[in-house]
Amino acid sequence: MSKRVASGIVPVIRIDRNAAVPLHRQIYDAVRMAISEGRLRPGQHIPSSRLLAKELEVSRLPVLNAYAQLLAEGYLTAQIGSGTAVSGQLPDRFTSTAPVQKNGGASAREGSRKVAQRTATLPSYRMMPWTRNWGAFGVGQVAADSFPLQTWSNIVARRSKNMSVRSFGYGDQMGYLPLRQSIAAYLRTARSVSCDADQILIASGSQQALEISAQVLVDPGDPVWIEEPGYRFSREVFALAGSRLVAVPVDDQGLNVSAGIKMCRRARVAIVTPSHQFPLGVTMSASRRLQLLQWAQQNGSWIIEDDYDSEYRYESSPISSLQGLDNNERVIYIGTFSKVLFPSLRIGYIVVPRDLLGHFVATRRATDLGSPTLTQEVLAEFIGEGHFERHIRRMRLLYKERRSMLVESLRTSLDAACEVIGAEAGLHLTLTLPGLESDYDIALRAASQNLWVWPLSTAYSGGAARNGLILGFGSTQTADIPAAVRKLRGILLNAGSSGA
Ligand SMILES: Cc1ncc(COP(=O)(O)O)c(C=O)c1O
């Protein structure tokens, strides 16, 4: 197969045919200017002379002349077989990418570049390096090495080759119907969720499902119960929607409903993770579930059930959903394929109470018009052919093994004062570190050594009641776990923690 010569993007070049300056000089100046302003960067390919001539509607000769001069002066380099690119060794003055100061200095900028206060409260990516890297103890990471890639890629290839005309257009805003039917069947059977396909709304992961729910359910200033400690990304979605967050404590039975009622009876929404509380791992007790449902019914409030990883339970059979107990359609159930398949799939779903369907669909439409059809078709086929069920069964065994190794390694390496909690289900557990000054510093140090633990304190919206670390075990191979725990022990020892 012949290698394709890379062809670059055409830069903005304005040609004036009436100008006294010849065409080749105008093209030379424009390309040189694009390089000096950083619009064309070192290493970037430029369009072929034939393509540029066509785009500018000029003959090829002036383009060839301009390119020849830029090559001769070292602005461009030509590699046989791979086209012409901006030189990697430009003088400094040509590689500056500093923003051009327009309309005055910093103070003028501050005044005119105001952003909403709500976004200012969100932490930057740089402050949380552990959320964006793949490796030992990464939270929310799965066993990529055990994913049935061949099966998946066969379906992707088959589906791509046979794309119907309908697949090219905007899809159903609720989501691809066969996928919604498979999800509904799965939820009814495996999670005791009471639903039909016409109530399932596909979203881009639970995160977008939460965002749509926030848009539909709360007005700015409305009080919302969140779990304390809890999942920071759901907290942030509701904060962005302008909610007044009420941090309700979690105890060994899950969200403390009585405490919530005392703090703010009239909350609009309660967001809970009843099957496997994030991050403490508690399963909400039956009496708390009934109390929560009763509160919602009496108060006209909504419950968001974030059922993000309940497929994996290691000590007992899966626990029924809260939604399945609800006779009054007060629960909005949210699920995701991030843990059972992989997070970059970005497919989650909402089981919407029937009377809210119109609001949810209209809001989803206003948000992004729908999820990619091809991905949904592939997923529907993957589930329909039985690969999904098989994968969950295999992964349950694998994750159980990884979890057991992690629990054992932590217990043998660390001080008895450290407690391992929430290891009965899911893909992460929490290690409490009593007496530790800052779990945030430990997590930063760990990240610099390729261990991607999350500090427990960041799961609290107010002052942290406990310091500790959240450790994922989904993507860490069983054999690698003891060494990774020893490394963590070294970090704790260096920090003078009583944990080691
Ligand atoms: C509590 C909770 N909800 C939801 C998710 C998954 O989010 P998404 O479906 O957007 O990937 C996670 C992932 O770690 C989680 O911990």
Short mmCIF file of N, CA and C in Angstrom, two decimals, residues 210-219 268 302 352 356 358-364:
data_model
loop_
_atom_site.label_atom_id
_atom_site.label_comp_id
_atom_site.label_asym_id
_atom_site.label_seq_id
_atom_site.Cartn_x
_atom_site.Cartn_y
_atom_site.Cartn_z
N LEU A 210 -26.74 13.27 35.46
CA LEU A 210 -26.90 14.13 36.63
C LEU A 210 -27.15 15.57 36.22
N GLU A 211 -26.43 15.98 35.18
CA GLU A 211 -26.58 17.37 34.73
C GLU A 211 -28.00 17.62 34.21
N ILE A 212 -28.50 16.69 33.40
CA ILE A 212 -29.86 16.85 32.87
C ILE A 212 -30.85 16.86 34.04
N SER A 213 -30.64 15.96 35.00
CA SER A 213 -31.54 15.89 36.17
C SER A 213 -31.53 17.21 36.93
N ALA A 214 -30.33 17.77 37.10
CA ALA A 214 -30.23 19.04 37.83
C ALA A 214 -31.00 20.14 37.10
N GLN A 215 -30.86 20.15 35.76
CA GLN A 215 -31.56 21.19 34.98
C GLN A 215 -33.07 21.05 35.12
N VAL A 216 -33.54 19.79 35.14
CA VAL A 216 -34.99 19.57 35.18
C VAL A 216 -35.56 19.82 36.59
N LEU A 217 -34.79 19.42 37.61
CA LEU A 217 -35.41 19.33 38.94
C LEU A 217 -35.21 20.55 39.84
N VAL A 218 -34.15 21.34 39.62
CA VAL A 218 -33.91 22.42 40.59
C VAL A 218 -33.83 23.80 39.93
N ASP A 219 -34.34 24.77 40.67
CA ASP A 219 -34.14 26.17 40.30
C ASP A 219 -32.99 26.70 41.14
N ARG A 268 -35.40 19.94 47.71
CA ARG A 268 -36.06 19.59 46.44
C ARG A 268 -35.67 18.18 46.00
N TRP A 302 -37.68 14.87 45.13
CA TRP A 302 -37.18 13.83 44.23
C TRP A 302 -35.95 13.17 44.83
N VAL A 352 -36.59 7.52 33.81
CA VAL A 352 -37.31 8.75 34.13
C VAL A 352 -38.74 8.43 34.55
N LEU A 356 -42.38 12.95 34.13
CA LEU A 356 -41.28 13.91 33.89
C LEU A 356 -40.64 13.74 32.52
N GLY A 358 -41.36 14.35 29.38
CA GLY A 358 -41.32 15.49 28.46
C GLY A 358 -40.22 16.47 28.86
N HIS A 359 -40.11 16.74 30.15
CA HIS A 359 -39.09 17.71 30.63
C HIS A 359 -37.68 17.17 30.39
N PHE A 360 -37.50 15.88 30.67
CA PHE A 360 -36.16 15.31 30.50
C PHE A 360 -35.75 15.31 29.03
N VAL A 361 -36.67 14.92 28.15
CA VAL A 361 -36.30 14.83 26.73
C VAL A 361 -36.02 16.23 26.18
N ALA A 362 -36.85 17.20 26.56
CA ALA A 362 -36.63 18.57 26.05
C ALA A 362 -35.29 19.11 26.56
N THR A 363 -34.96 18.80 27.80
CA THR A 363 -33.69 19.29 28.36
C THR A 363 -32.50 18.60 27.69
N ARG A 364 -32.66 17.31 27.45
CA ARG A 364 -31.59 16.57 26.77
C ARG A 364 -31.35 17.15 25.38
#
